[in-house]
């Protein structure tokens, strides 16, 4: 992506391991069996894989979710596919901020887990994909709280800093 920082090869390798870990943690939290967890219709993309319309310029957006519809080949049923669009440039900009102690792995594990919690909530009909702005703020708080419970005991240096730094403001809910 011209003019935007993308993850480097070492970061992409680490990202691959973090995706597996985030999927396992999220699946365990929601008590998804192995087959059910594999069946969650979700893919994760980095900046160099995104269409221009999927790129967010607001530096506060570290990732978002797009929902696409596809037709199942065998029976022709329509299905949803959720795509977690990582905004590498915003994530890297966030990491460059001085003095907040946020590091790559805990931040990415938080972002991935947070977005996967959203996806599972959509798939299990615990939350609608489209909702009013006031409801969105409440949903973000629910998802952050769930993500915090999932990650609270992960022995990863800096996780507590990330959980504090990215908590939505309570007075906005």
MMTF fields as JSON, N, C-alpha, C and O atoms, coordinates in Angstrom:
{
  "mmtfVersion": "1.0.0",
  "mmtfProducer": "UNKNOWN",
  "numBonds": 691,
  "numAtoms": 692,
  "numGroups": 173,
  "numChains": 1,
  "numModels": 1,
  "chainsPerModel": [1],
  "groupsPerChain": [173],
  "chainIdList": ["A"],
  "bondAtomList": [4, 2, 8, 6, 12, 10, 16, 14, 20, 18, 24, 22, 28, 26, 32, 30, 36, 34, 40, 38, 44, 42, 48, 46, 52, 50, 56, 54, 60, 58, 64, 62, 68, 66, 72, 70, 76, 74, 80, 78, 84, 82, 88, 86, 92, 90, 96, 94, 100, 98, 104, 102, 108, 106, 112, 110, 116, 114, 120, 118, 124, 122, 128, 126, 132, 130, 136, 134, 140, 138, 144, 142, 148, 146, 152, 150, 156, 154, 160, 158, 164, 162, 168, 166, 172, 170, 176, 174, 180, 178, 184, 182, 188, 186, 192, 190, 196, 194, 200, 198, 204, 202, 208, 206, 212, 210, 216, 214, 220, 218, 224, 222, 228, 226, 232, 230, 236, 234, 240, 238, 244, 242, 248, 246, 252, 250, 256, 254, 260, 258, 264, 262, 268, 266, 272, 270, 276, 274, 280, 278, 284, 282, 288, 286, 292, 290, 296, 294, 300, 298, 304, 302, 308, 306, 312, 310, 316, 314, 320, 318, 324, 322, 328, 326, 332, 330, 336, 334, 340, 338, 344, 342, 348, 346, 352, 350, 356, 354, 360, 358, 364, 362, 368, 366, 372, 370, 376, 374, 380, 378, 384, 382, 388, 386, 392, 390, 396, 394, 400, 398, 404, 402, 408, 406, 412, 410, 416, 414, 420, 418, 424, 422, 428, 426, 432, 430, 436, 434, 440, 438, 444, 442, 448, 446, 452, 450, 456, 454, 460, 458, 464, 462, 468, 466, 472, 470, 476, 474, 480, 478, 484, 482, 488, 486, 492, 490, 496, 494, 500, 498, 504, 502, 508, 506, 512, 510, 516, 514, 520, 518, 524, 522, 528, 526, 532, 530, 536, 534, 540, 538, 544, 542, 548, 546, 552, 550, 556, 554, 560, 558, 564, 562, 568, 566, 572, 570, 576, 574, 580, 578, 584, 582, 588, 586, 592, 590, 596, 594, 600, 598, 604, 602, 608, 606, 612, 610, 616, 614, 620, 618, 624, 622, 628, 626, 632, 630, 636, 634, 640, 638, 644, 642, 648, 646, 652, 650, 656, 654, 660, 658, 664, 662, 668, 666, 672, 670, 676, 674, 680, 678, 684, 682, 688, 686],
  "bondOrderList": [1, 1, 1, 1, 1, 1, 1, 1, 1, 1, 1, 1, 1, 1, 1, 1, 1, 1, 1, 1, 1, 1, 1, 1, 1, 1, 1, 1, 1, 1, 1, 1, 1, 1, 1, 1, 1, 1, 1, 1, 1, 1, 1, 1, 1, 1, 1, 1, 1, 1, 1, 1, 1, 1, 1, 1, 1, 1, 1, 1, 1, 1, 1, 1, 1, 1, 1, 1, 1, 1, 1, 1, 1, 1, 1, 1, 1, 1, 1, 1, 1, 1, 1, 1, 1, 1, 1, 1, 1, 1, 1, 1, 1, 1, 1, 1, 1, 1, 1, 1, 1, 1, 1, 1, 1, 1, 1, 1, 1, 1, 1, 1, 1, 1, 1, 1, 1, 1, 1, 1, 1, 1, 1, 1, 1, 1, 1, 1, 1, 1, 1, 1, 1, 1, 1, 1, 1, 1, 1, 1, 1, 1, 1, 1, 1, 1, 1, 1, 1, 1, 1, 1, 1, 1, 1, 1, 1, 1, 1, 1, 1, 1, 1, 1, 1, 1, 1, 1, 1, 1, 1, 1],
  "groupList": [{"groupName": "UNK", "atomNameList": ["N", "CA", "C", "O"], "elementList": ["N", "C", "C", "O"], "formalChargeList": [0, 0, 0, 0], "bondAtomList": [1, 0, 2, 1, 3, 2], "bondOrderList": [1, 1, 2], "singleLetterCode": "X", "chemCompType": "L-PEPTIDE LINKING"}],
  "groupTypeList": [0, 0, 0, 0, 0, 0, 0, 0, 0, 0, 0, 0, 0, 0, 0, 0, 0, 0, 0, 0, 0, 0, 0, 0, 0, 0, 0, 0, 0, 0, 0, 0, 0, 0, 0, 0, 0, 0, 0, 0, 0, 0, 0, 0, 0, 0, 0, 0, 0, 0, 0, 0, 0, 0, 0, 0, 0, 0, 0, 0, 0, 0, 0, 0, 0, 0, 0, 0, 0, 0, 0, 0, 0, 0, 0, 0, 0, 0, 0, 0, 0, 0, 0, 0, 0, 0, 0, 0, 0, 0, 0, 0, 0, 0, 0, 0, 0, 0, 0, 0, 0, 0, 0, 0, 0, 0, 0, 0, 0, 0, 0, 0, 0, 0, 0, 0, 0, 0, 0, 0, 0, 0, 0, 0, 0, 0, 0, 0, 0, 0, 0, 0, 0, 0, 0, 0, 0, 0, 0, 0, 0, 0, 0, 0, 0, 0, 0, 0, 0, 0, 0, 0, 0, 0, 0, 0, 0, 0, 0, 0, 0, 0, 0, 0, 0, 0, 0, 0, 0, 0, 0, 0, 0],
  "groupIdList": [1, 2, 3, 4, 5, 6, 7, 8, 9, 10, 11, 12, 13, 14, 15, 16, 17, 18, 19, 20, 21, 22, 23, 24, 25, 26, 27, 28, 29, 30, 31, 32, 33, 34, 35, 36, 37, 38, 39, 40, 41, 42, 43, 44, 45, 46, 47, 48, 49, 50, 51, 52, 53, 54, 55, 56, 57, 58, 59, 60, 61, 62, 63, 64, 65, 66, 67, 68, 69, 70, 71, 72, 73, 74, 75, 76, 77, 78, 79, 80, 81, 82, 83, 84, 85, 86, 87, 88, 89, 90, 91, 92, 93, 94, 95, 96, 97, 98, 99, 100, 101, 102, 103, 104, 105, 106, 107, 108, 109, 110, 111, 112, 113, 114, 115, 116, 117, 118, 119, 120, 121, 122, 123, 124, 125, 126, 127, 128, 129, 130, 131, 132, 133, 134, 135, 136, 137, 138, 139, 140, 141, 142, 143, 144, 145, 146, 147, 148, 149, 150, 151, 152, 153, 154, 155, 156, 157, 158, 159, 160, 161, 162, 163, 164, 165, 166, 167, 168, 169, 170, 171, 172, 173],
  "secStructList": [7, 6, 6, 1, 7, 7, 7, 7, 2, 2, 2, 2, 2, 2, 2, 2, 2, 2, 2, 2, 2, 2, 2, 2, 2, 2, 2, 2, 2, 6, 6, 7, 7, 2, 2, 2, 2, 2, 6, 1, 7, 3, 3, 3, 3, 7, 4, 4, 4, 1, 7, 4, 4, 4, 7, 7, 7, 1, 6, 6, 7, 7, 3, 3, 3, 3, 3, 3, 3, 3, 3, 7, 6, 6, 6, 7, 7, 3, 3, 3, 3, 3, 3, 3, 3, 3, 7, 2, 2, 2, 2, 2, 2, 2, 2, 2, 1, 6, 6, 1, 7, 7, 7, 2, 2, 2, 2, 2, 2, 2, 2, 2, 2, 2, 2, 2, 2, 2, 2, 2, 2, 2, 2, 6, 6, 1, 1, 7, 1, 1, 7, 7, 2, 2, 2, 2, 2, 2, 2, 2, 2, 2, 2, 2, 2, 2, 2, 2, 2, 2, 2, 6, 6, 7, 7, 7, 6, 6, 2, 2, 2, 2, 2, 2, 2, 6, 7, 7, 7, 4, 4, 4, 7],
  "xCoordList": [0.845, 0.0, 0.892, 1.629, 0.82, 1.652, 1.35, 0.195, 2.402, 2.27, 1.763, 1.602, 1.511, 1.017, 1.944, 2.371, 2.25, 3.105, 2.353, 1.233, 2.968, 2.429, 3.3, 4.455, 2.76, 3.541, 4.689, 4.542, 5.846, 7.003, 6.914, 5.984, 7.872, 7.828, 7.856, 7.147, 8.655, 8.701, 7.383, 6.916, 6.781, 5.494, 4.409, 3.531, 4.463, 3.481, 3.616, 2.615, 4.851, 5.056, 4.438, 3.753, 4.695, 4.139, 2.61, 1.915, 2.104, 0.667, 0.026, -1.031, 0.654, 0.121, -0.065, -1.092, 0.928, 0.83, -0.231, -0.946, -0.338, -1.324, -2.75, -3.663, -2.95, -4.279, -4.712, -5.845, -3.836, -4.156, -4.498, -5.486, -3.697, -3.908, -5.234, -6.001, -5.508, -6.755, -7.97, -8.968, -7.892, -9.011, -9.241, -10.382, -8.155, -8.285, -8.885, -9.807, -8.369, -8.871, -10.342, -11.128, -10.707, -12.09, -13.004, -14.079, -12.588, -13.368, -13.562, -14.661, -12.509, -12.617, -13.608, -14.429, -13.528, -14.422, -15.888, -16.73, -16.187, -17.569, -17.931, -19.011, -17.014, -17.221, -17.58, -18.503, -16.827, -17.018, -16.193, -15.015, -16.803, -16.048, -15.101, -15.22, -14.163, -13.155, -13.799, -13.405, -14.788, -15.468, -16.27, -16.273, -16.948, -17.727, -16.815, -17.14, -15.672, -14.723, -14.181, -14.024, -13.895, -13.403, -14.474, -14.164, -15.741, -16.847, -17.233, -18.101, -16.597, -16.896, -16.397, -15.207, -17.314, -16.953, -16.189, -16.765, -14.898, -14.097, -12.722, -12.092, -12.275, -10.9, -10.278, -10.971, -8.975, -8.248, -7.313, -6.544, -7.392, -6.583, -5.753, -6.159, -4.583, -3.718, -3.839, -4.486, -3.222, -3.384, -3.099, -3.841, -2.041, -1.703, -2.704, -2.617, -3.652, -4.687, -6.04, -7.0, -6.106, -7.387, -7.636, -6.707, -8.911, -9.322, -9.254, -9.33, -9.113, -9.02, -10.215, -10.052, -11.402, -12.606, -12.601, -13.408, -11.705, -11.618, -10.559, -10.392, -9.854, -8.776, -9.341, -10.03, -9.04, -9.529, -8.415, -7.29, -8.744, -7.741, -7.752, -6.757, -8.836, -8.902, -7.919, -8.091, -6.89, -5.839, -6.298, -5.552, -7.509, -8.035, -8.61, -8.882, -8.8, -9.366, -8.217, -7.501, -8.051, -6.969, -7.409, -6.581, -8.701, -9.274, -10.77, -11.353, -11.372, -12.822, -13.272, -12.464, -14.57, -15.136, -16.056, -16.906, -15.871, -16.778, -17.538, -16.995, -18.787, -19.584, -19.904, -20.419, -19.587, -19.855, -20.768, -20.756, -21.537, -22.421, -21.878, -21.41, -21.946, -21.533, -22.546, -23.333, -22.515, -23.43, -22.678, -21.648, -23.212, -22.617, -22.638, -23.694, -21.512, -21.466, -22.339, -22.937, -22.416, -23.109, -24.634, -25.275, -25.209, -26.661, -27.166, -28.376, -26.264, -26.648, -27.227, -27.804, -27.079, -27.587, -26.681, -25.471, -27.283, -26.494, -25.926, -26.606, -24.669, -23.945, -23.236, -22.96, -22.948, -22.172, -20.716, -20.398, -19.843, -18.407, -17.986, -18.23, -17.358, -16.869, -15.377, -14.625, -14.967, -13.555, -13.045, -13.534, -12.058, -11.394, -10.305, -9.357, -10.455, -9.504, -8.56, -8.925, -7.358, -6.357, -5.841, -5.527, -5.76, -5.282, -3.827, -3.548, -2.916, -1.502, -0.968, -0.322, -1.241, -0.706, -1.151, -0.358, -2.388, -2.877, -2.317, -2.015, -2.179, -1.596, -0.14, 0.285, 0.615, 2.027, 2.161, 3.063, 1.286, 1.302, 1.02, 1.657, 0.081, -0.242, 0.958, 1.219, 1.681, 2.855, 3.995, 4.811, 4.045, 5.12, 4.888, 5.797, 3.692, 3.434, 4.389, 4.554, 4.993, 5.987, 5.317, 4.36, 5.841, 5.46, 4.236, 3.917, 3.521, 2.346, 2.629, 1.763, 3.804, 4.219, 3.528, 3.642, 2.822, 2.125, 3.118, 3.921, 3.044, 3.947, 3.147, 1.941, 3.828, 3.181, 2.332, 1.135, 2.919, 2.193, 0.964, -0.108, 1.069, -0.151, -1.223, -2.416, -0.788, -1.757, -2.468, -3.692, -1.71, -2.326, -3.205, -4.267, -2.79, -3.627, -4.933, -5.996, -4.865, -6.08, -6.979, -8.171, -6.427, -7.211, -7.865, -9.059, -7.096, -7.625, -8.727, -9.785, -8.473, -9.463, -10.726, -11.835, -10.564, -11.698, -12.565, -13.788, -11.934, -12.695, -13.32, -14.437, -12.634, -13.208, -14.39, -15.341, -14.343, -15.495, -16.696, -17.809, -16.469, -17.558, -18.132, -19.346, -17.26, -17.707, -18.523, -19.586, -18.054, -18.789, -20.15, -21.156, -20.18, -21.459, -22.417, -23.619, -21.894, -22.747, -23.27, -24.463, -22.365, -22.714, -23.722, -24.618, -23.573, -24.468, -25.718, -26.516, -25.88, -27.034, -27.14, -28.24, -25.997, -25.965, -25.928, -26.186, -25.607, -25.557, -25.816, -25.37, -26.536, -26.748, -25.516, -24.771, -25.31, -24.18, -24.421, -23.513, -25.628, -25.993, -26.823, -27.784, -26.442, -27.149, -26.993, -26.135, -27.819, -27.778, -26.497, -25.949, -26.022, -24.776, -24.77, -23.751, -25.883, -25.915, -25.735, -25.027, -26.366, -26.22, -24.809, -24.29, -24.185, -22.807, -21.854, -20.959, -22.046, -21.184, -21.348, -20.365, -22.583, -22.825, -22.203, -21.624, -22.33, -21.749, -20.228, -19.612, -19.623, -18.159, -17.729, -16.707, -18.501, -18.166, -18.296, -17.429, -19.372, -19.551, -18.393, -17.846, -18.034, -16.967, -15.625, -14.837, -15.357, -14.105, -14.081, -13.063, -15.204, -15.251, -15.006, -14.264, -15.631, -15.436, -13.981, -13.366, -13.441, -12.048, -11.11, -10.143, -11.397, -10.566, -10.61, -9.584, -11.815, -11.919, -11.113, -10.442, -11.181, -10.451, -8.944, -8.222, -8.472, -7.025, -6.404, -5.182, -7.231, -6.732, -5.643, -4.745, -5.714, -4.757, -3.744, -3.033, -3.68, -2.68, -1.33, -1.188, -0.345, 0.947, 1.81, 2.842, 1.363, 2.075, 2.416, 1.532, 3.705, 4.15, 3.522, 3.602, 2.902, 2.289, 0.799, 0.164, 0.223, -1.205, -2.048, -3.022, -1.683, -2.456, -2.45, -3.458, -1.338, -1.247, -2.211, -2.904, -2.256, -3.154, -4.605, -5.401, -4.96, -6.345, -6.794, -7.94, -5.894, -6.224, -6.289, -7.206, -5.314, -5.192, -6.352, -6.772, -6.877, -7.898, -9.312, -10.226, -9.488, -10.842, -11.657, -11.176, -12.898, -13.732, -14.087, -14.214, -14.249, -14.593, -15.959, -16.926, -16.042, -17.279, -18.394, -19.567, -18.047, -19.092, -19.748, -20.771, -19.178, -19.759, -20.861, -21.631, -20.93, -21.905, -23.165, -24.1],
  "yCoordList": [-1.173, 0.0, 1.239, 1.486, 1.982, 3.169, 4.167, 4.527, 4.611, 5.632, 5.13, 5.923, 3.851, 3.298, 2.174, 1.351, 2.154, 1.103, -0.212, -0.267, -1.261, -2.616, -3.423, -3.07, -4.485, -5.368, -5.961, -6.28, -6.107, -6.747, -8.253, -8.768, -8.954, -10.431, -11.016, -11.984, -10.449, -10.964, -10.721, -11.57, -9.564, -9.264, -10.19, -10.625, -10.492, -11.391, -12.81, -13.496, -13.248, -14.565, -14.61, -15.566, -13.557, -13.49, -13.416, -14.028, -12.659, -12.535, -13.901, -14.198, -14.725, -16.063, -16.87, -17.521, -16.82, -17.548, -16.931, -17.647, -15.599, -14.919, -15.198, -15.277, -15.347, -15.687, -17.049, -17.199, -18.021, -19.36, -19.27, -19.855, -18.55, -18.408, -17.703, -18.145, -16.614, -15.86, -16.724, -16.682, -17.504, -18.4, -19.442, -19.725, -20.007, -21.003, -20.389, -20.953, -19.243, -18.583, -18.213, -18.426, -17.662, -17.245, -18.465, -18.465, -19.496, -20.728, -21.354, -21.808, -21.387, -21.937, -21.128, -21.694, -19.803, -18.957, -19.226, -19.318, -19.35, -19.572, -21.063, -21.438, -21.901, -23.348, -23.926, -24.728, -23.497, -24.027, -25.297, -25.321, -26.336, -27.549, -27.258, -26.236, -28.163, -27.954, -27.75, -26.852, -28.579, -28.448, -27.157, -26.487, -26.81, -25.571, -24.361, -23.421, -24.382, -23.271, -23.136, -22.025, -24.275, -24.235, -23.73, -23.184, -23.914, -23.513, -22.051, -21.593, -21.306, -19.873, -19.221, -19.275, -18.605, -18.078, -16.759, -15.677, -16.872, -15.678, -15.818, -16.873, -14.746, -14.693, -13.392, -12.41, -13.413, -12.248, -11.768, -12.54, -10.474, -9.874, -8.73, -8.036, -8.556, -7.431, -6.369, -6.586, -5.238, -4.074, -4.371, -3.92, -5.119, -5.364, -6.281, -6.464, -6.858, -7.715, -7.004, -7.575, -5.763, -5.052, -4.27, -3.793, -4.15, -3.237, -1.827, -1.63, -0.864, 0.538, 0.926, 1.676, 0.429, 0.78, 0.174, 0.572, -0.784, -1.416, -0.776, -1.175, 0.206, 0.852, 2.044, 2.892, 2.092, 3.159, 4.163, 3.793, 5.428, 6.47, 7.011, 7.589, 6.84, 7.267, 6.408, 5.192, 7.022, 6.226, 5.503, 4.689, 5.782, 5.058, 3.703, 2.887, 3.449, 2.176, 1.218, 1.379, 0.221, -0.746, -1.938, -2.61, -2.193, -3.277, -3.023, -2.315, -3.605, -3.589, -4.885, -5.689, -5.066, -6.29, -5.926, -5.043, -6.614, -6.484, -7.806, -8.877, -7.708, -8.92, -9.041, -8.113, -10.197, -10.476, -11.697, -12.563, -11.739, -12.878, -13.706, -13.163, -15.016, -15.892, -17.025, -17.261, -17.703, -18.819, -20.13, -20.371, -20.96, -22.26, -23.11, -23.244, -23.684, -24.411, -25.67, -25.972, -26.398, -27.682, -27.541, -28.163, -26.721, -26.6, -25.237, -25.027, -24.314, -23.002, -22.064, -21.034, -22.411, -21.528, -20.307, -20.388, -19.183, -17.971, -18.032, -18.405, -17.659, -17.673, -16.342, -15.615, -16.042, -14.848, -15.235, -16.305, -14.347, -14.467, -13.166, -12.081, -13.281, -12.112, -11.984, -12.952, -10.785, -10.525, -9.492, -8.364, -9.899, -8.972, -8.28, -8.914, -6.977, -6.175, -5.459, -4.46, -5.982, -5.33, -4.095, -4.139, -3.017, -1.751, -1.573, -0.834, -2.262, -2.293, -0.897, -0.685, 0.047, 1.403, 2.045, 2.738, 1.834, 2.405, 1.658, 2.264, 0.348, -0.444, -0.032, 0.18, 0.08, 0.47, 1.895, 2.177, 2.782, 4.16, 4.155, 4.889, 3.341, 3.231, 2.725, 3.195, 1.769, 1.222, 2.239, 2.166, 3.172, 4.181, 5.273, 6.05, 5.343, 6.361, 6.138, 5.015, 7.183, 7.077, 7.058, 7.791, 6.204, 6.257, 5.47, 5.452, 4.806, 4.086, 2.603, 1.898, 2.117, 0.76, -0.337, -1.509, 0.006, -1.006, -1.672, -1.009, -3.017, -3.795, -4.575, -4.772, -5.02, -5.642, -6.868, -6.887, -7.871, -9.126, -8.952, -9.435, -8.284, -8.13, -7.289, -7.567, -6.263, -5.441, -6.264, -6.211, -7.02, -7.82, -8.918, -9.202, -9.54, -10.573, -9.948, -10.549, -8.764, -8.072, -7.758, -8.066, -7.158, -6.771, -8.003, -7.988, -9.055, -10.278, -10.904, -11.269, -11.024, -11.621, -10.772, -11.303, -9.467, -8.539, -8.724, -8.835, -8.755, -8.893, -10.286, -10.413, -11.318, -12.664, -12.792, -13.519, -12.099, -12.083, -11.467, -11.987, -10.361, -9.78, -10.81, -11.003, -11.468, -12.419, -13.543, -13.889, -14.115, -15.198, -14.677, -15.379, -13.466, -12.894, -12.718, -12.941, -12.323, -12.201, -13.57, -13.74, -14.54, -15.873, -16.557, -17.263, -16.348, -16.976, -16.124, -16.444, -15.04, -14.137, -13.516, -13.267, -13.27, -12.582, -11.069, -10.31, -10.641, -9.21, -9.075, -9.911, -8.023, -7.804, -7.165, -6.442, -7.436, -6.82, -5.323, -4.52, -4.946, -3.534, -3.097, -3.765, -1.968, -1.478, 0.034, 0.634, 0.63, 2.085, 2.462, 1.645, 3.697, 4.122, 3.929, 3.526, 4.207, 4.032, 2.561, 2.237, 1.683, 0.245, -0.221, -1.133, 0.41, 0.045, 0.306, -0.497, 1.435, 1.749, 0.704, 0.278, 0.295, -0.733, -2.064, -2.779, -2.387, -3.63, -3.595, -4.594, -2.469, -2.352, -2.581, -3.221, -2.063, -2.272, -3.749, -4.297, -4.397, -5.833, -6.641, -7.531, -6.314, -7.064, -6.818, -7.749, -5.57, -5.305, -6.078, -6.676, -6.067, -6.788, -8.279, -8.899, -8.855, -10.276, -10.536, -11.493, -9.681, -9.825, -9.731, -10.486, -8.809, -8.654, -9.908, -10.342, -10.496, -11.743, -12.86, -13.638, -12.936, -13.983, -13.815, -14.795, -12.575, -12.317, -12.0, -11.904, -11.838, -11.4, -12.312, -11.841, -13.59, -14.532, -15.059, -16.026, -14.42, -14.816, -14.258, -13.047, -15.125, -14.661, -14.026, -14.569, -12.881, -12.174, -10.782, -9.987, -10.507, -9.224, -8.065, -7.996, -7.164, -5.98, -6.106, -5.138, -7.297, -7.466, -6.553, -5.964, -6.433, -5.566, -4.115, -3.421, -3.654, -2.291, -2.121, -1.108, -3.109, -3.055, -3.038, -2.245, -3.89, -3.96, -2.628, -2.215, -1.969, -0.645, 0.417, 1.238, 0.398, 1.441, 1.443, 2.509, 0.273, 0.176, -0.05, -0.379, 0.124, 0.036, 1.231, 2.363, 0.99, 2.122, 2.951, 2.404, 4.25, 5.083, 4.67, 4.567, 4.436, 3.964, 5.005, 4.641, 6.292, 7.324, 7.466, 8.139, 6.845, 6.918, 5.884, 5.946, 4.928, 3.841, 4.152, 3.352],
  "zCoordList": [0.0, 0.0, 0.0, 0.955, -1.038, -1.182, -0.071, 0.158, 0.617, 1.641, 2.985, 3.913, 3.11, 4.366, 4.804, 3.995, 6.106, 6.658, 6.74, 7.249, 6.242, 6.346, 7.302, 7.538, 7.842, 8.689, 7.891, 6.711, 8.552, 7.942, 8.09, 8.711, 7.525, 7.512, 8.93, 9.204, 9.827, 11.209, 11.919, 12.677, 11.676, 12.287, 11.737, 12.483, 10.444, 9.836, 10.393, 10.592, 10.643, 11.243, 12.637, 13.001, 13.406, 14.755, 14.695, 15.505, 13.727, 13.547, 13.308, 13.866, 12.489, 12.223, 13.504, 13.694, 14.373, 15.653, 16.552, 17.253, 16.534, 17.369, 16.904, 17.726, 15.602, 15.077, 15.626, 16.083, 15.586, 16.104, 17.586, 18.031, 18.345, 19.783, 20.063, 20.918, 19.352, 19.558, 19.238, 19.957, 18.167, 17.817, 18.916, 19.278, 19.442, 20.508, 21.766, 22.356, 22.175, 23.378, 23.246, 24.169, 22.099, 21.877, 21.816, 22.416, 21.102, 21.032, 22.396, 22.717, 23.207, 24.56, 25.394, 26.115, 25.292, 26.083, 25.742, 26.636, 24.471, 24.035, 24.0, 23.544, 24.486, 24.544, 23.179, 23.041, 22.185, 20.84, 20.7, 21.057, 20.189, 19.885, 18.738, 18.063, 18.523, 17.477, 16.109, 15.365, 15.775, 14.474, 14.388, 13.355, 15.477, 15.489, 15.339, 14.613, 16.024, 15.931, 14.511, 14.006, 13.865, 12.486, 11.533, 10.474, 11.912, 11.061, 11.15, 10.407, 12.054, 12.15, 10.86, 10.55, 10.115, 8.786, 8.883, 8.761, 9.102, 9.347, 8.708, 8.778, 8.09, 7.594, 8.087, 8.355, 8.197, 8.704, 7.623, 7.051, 7.352, 6.288, 6.851, 7.784, 6.258, 6.603, 5.519, 4.494, 5.747, 4.884, 3.414, 2.542, 3.129, 1.723, 1.021, -0.193, 1.761, 1.175, 1.042, 0.524, 1.509, 1.538, 0.258, -0.394, -0.085, -1.149, -0.588, 0.625, -1.454, -1.015, -0.137, 0.826, -0.455, 0.314, 1.714, 2.554, 1.984, 3.298, 4.196, 5.349, 3.67, 4.428, 5.189, 4.622, 6.478, 7.35, 7.612, 7.947, 7.455, 7.661, 9.089, 9.528, 9.815, 11.216, 12.005, 12.085, 12.588, 13.228, 14.487, 15.032, 14.961, 16.112, 15.741, 16.622, 14.455, 14.01, 13.711, 12.723, 14.576, 14.42, 13.573, 12.958, 13.546, 12.742, 12.64, 13.46, 11.632, 11.556, 10.915, 10.45, 10.903, 10.356, 9.207, 9.322, 8.109, 6.972, 6.862, 7.136, 6.46, 6.259, 4.776, 4.152, 4.237, 2.834, 2.756, 3.631, 1.715, 1.501, 0.345, -0.655, 0.491, -0.595, -0.704, 0.213, -1.807, -2.02, -1.84, -2.47, -0.975, -0.687, -1.959, -2.578, -2.364, -3.631, -3.673, -4.705, -2.57, -2.59, -2.671, -3.519, -1.786, -1.743, -2.212, -2.299, -2.513, -3.013, -1.974, -2.321, -0.688, 0.366, 0.5, 0.288, 0.855, 1.093, 2.498, 3.454, 2.593, 3.864, 4.059, 3.105, 5.324, 5.642, 5.822, 6.34, 5.387, 5.637, 6.305, 5.778, 7.453, 8.167, 7.909, 8.022, 7.563, 7.286, 8.286, 8.341, 9.069, 9.986, 9.181, 8.716, 9.025, 8.253, 9.222, 9.842, 9.337, 10.188, 9.466, 8.277, 10.187, 9.639, 10.1, 11.043, 9.418, 9.804, 10.113, 11.139, 9.224, 9.358, 10.671, 11.308, 11.086, 12.341, 13.542, 14.57, 13.413, 14.496, 14.712, 15.848, 13.635, 13.75, 14.281, 15.07, 13.863, 14.383, 15.887, 16.643, 16.31, 17.73, 18.528, 19.635, 17.961, 18.645, 18.754, 19.673, 17.828, 17.851, 18.88, 19.173, 19.427, 20.45, 21.612, 22.089, 22.047, 23.128, 24.5, 24.75, 25.384, 26.78, 27.196, 28.385, 26.27, 26.753, 26.996, 27.513, 26.64, 26.956, 26.173, 26.532, 25.121, 24.322, 23.38, 22.723, 23.331, 22.485, 21.443, 21.597, 20.379, 19.224, 19.588, 19.301, 20.204, 20.438, 21.328, 20.963, 22.483, 23.286, 22.581, 22.701, 21.847, 21.133, 20.055, 19.943, 19.266, 18.197, 18.771, 18.218, 19.862, 20.476, 20.963, 20.816, 21.535, 21.961, 20.764, 20.79, 19.734, 18.557, 17.928, 17.628, 17.732, 17.118, 17.969, 17.456, 19.258, 20.156, 20.192, 20.133, 20.289, 20.3, 19.052, 19.15, 17.898, 16.65, 16.539, 16.037, 16.991, 16.959, 17.918, 17.628, 19.051, 19.956, 19.231, 19.315, 18.524, 17.725, 16.761, 16.701, 16.012, 14.994, 15.622, 15.105, 16.714, 17.362, 17.844, 17.738, 18.365, 18.813, 17.628, 17.767, 16.475, 15.288, 14.859, 14.61, 14.775, 14.285, 15.216, 14.753, 16.518, 17.488, 17.754, 18.635, 16.988, 17.116, 18.509, 19.003, 19.134, 20.417, 20.223, 21.157, 19.011, 18.673, 17.179, 16.393, 16.781, 15.349, 14.715, 15.377, 13.433, 12.735, 12.547, 12.761, 12.152, 11.982, 13.176, 13.557, 13.761, 14.934, 15.051, 14.403, 15.871, 16.095, 16.85, 17.59, 16.662, 17.329, 18.843, 19.404, 19.514, 20.976, 21.341, 22.295, 20.592, 20.837, 20.518, 21.162, 19.517, 19.156, 20.311, 20.577, 21.001, 22.145, 23.247, 23.852, 23.507, 24.522, 24.095, 24.913, 22.806, 22.305, 22.411, 22.782, 22.093, 22.219, 23.66, 23.907, 24.616, 26.026, 26.392, 27.074, 25.944, 26.201, 25.615, 26.266, 24.38, 23.704, 24.391, 24.557, 24.793, 25.511, 26.831, 27.182, 27.565, 28.84, 28.636, 29.397, 27.607, 27.307, 26.915, 27.385, 26.056, 25.627, 26.827, 26.925, 27.734, 28.936, 29.801, 30.324, 29.954, 30.733, 30.064, 30.743, 28.752, 28.02, 28.183, 28.367, 28.116, 28.089, 29.454, 29.571, 30.474, 31.784, 32.352, 33.05, 32.062, 32.658, 31.651, 31.925, 30.483, 29.487, 29.939, 30.108, 30.134, 30.637, 29.533, 29.136, 29.061, 28.005, 28.527, 28.846, 28.605, 29.141, 28.372, 27.145, 29.113, 28.518, 28.251, 27.832, 28.488, 28.224, 29.107, 28.639, 30.374, 31.276, 30.793, 30.919, 30.248, 29.701, 28.534, 28.439, 27.65, 26.492, 26.954, 26.449, 27.896, 28.368, 28.978, 28.803, 29.686, 30.25, 29.161, 29.139, 28.26, 27.235, 26.251, 25.799, 25.911, 24.879, 25.43, 24.674, 26.724, 27.29, 26.817, 26.861, 26.36, 25.966, 27.19, 28.285, 27.029, 28.188, 28.741, 27.986, 30.037, 30.685, 30.596, 30.514, 30.611, 30.575, 29.203, 29.08, 28.173, 26.834, 26.649, 25.69, 27.581, 27.44, 28.189, 28.184]
}
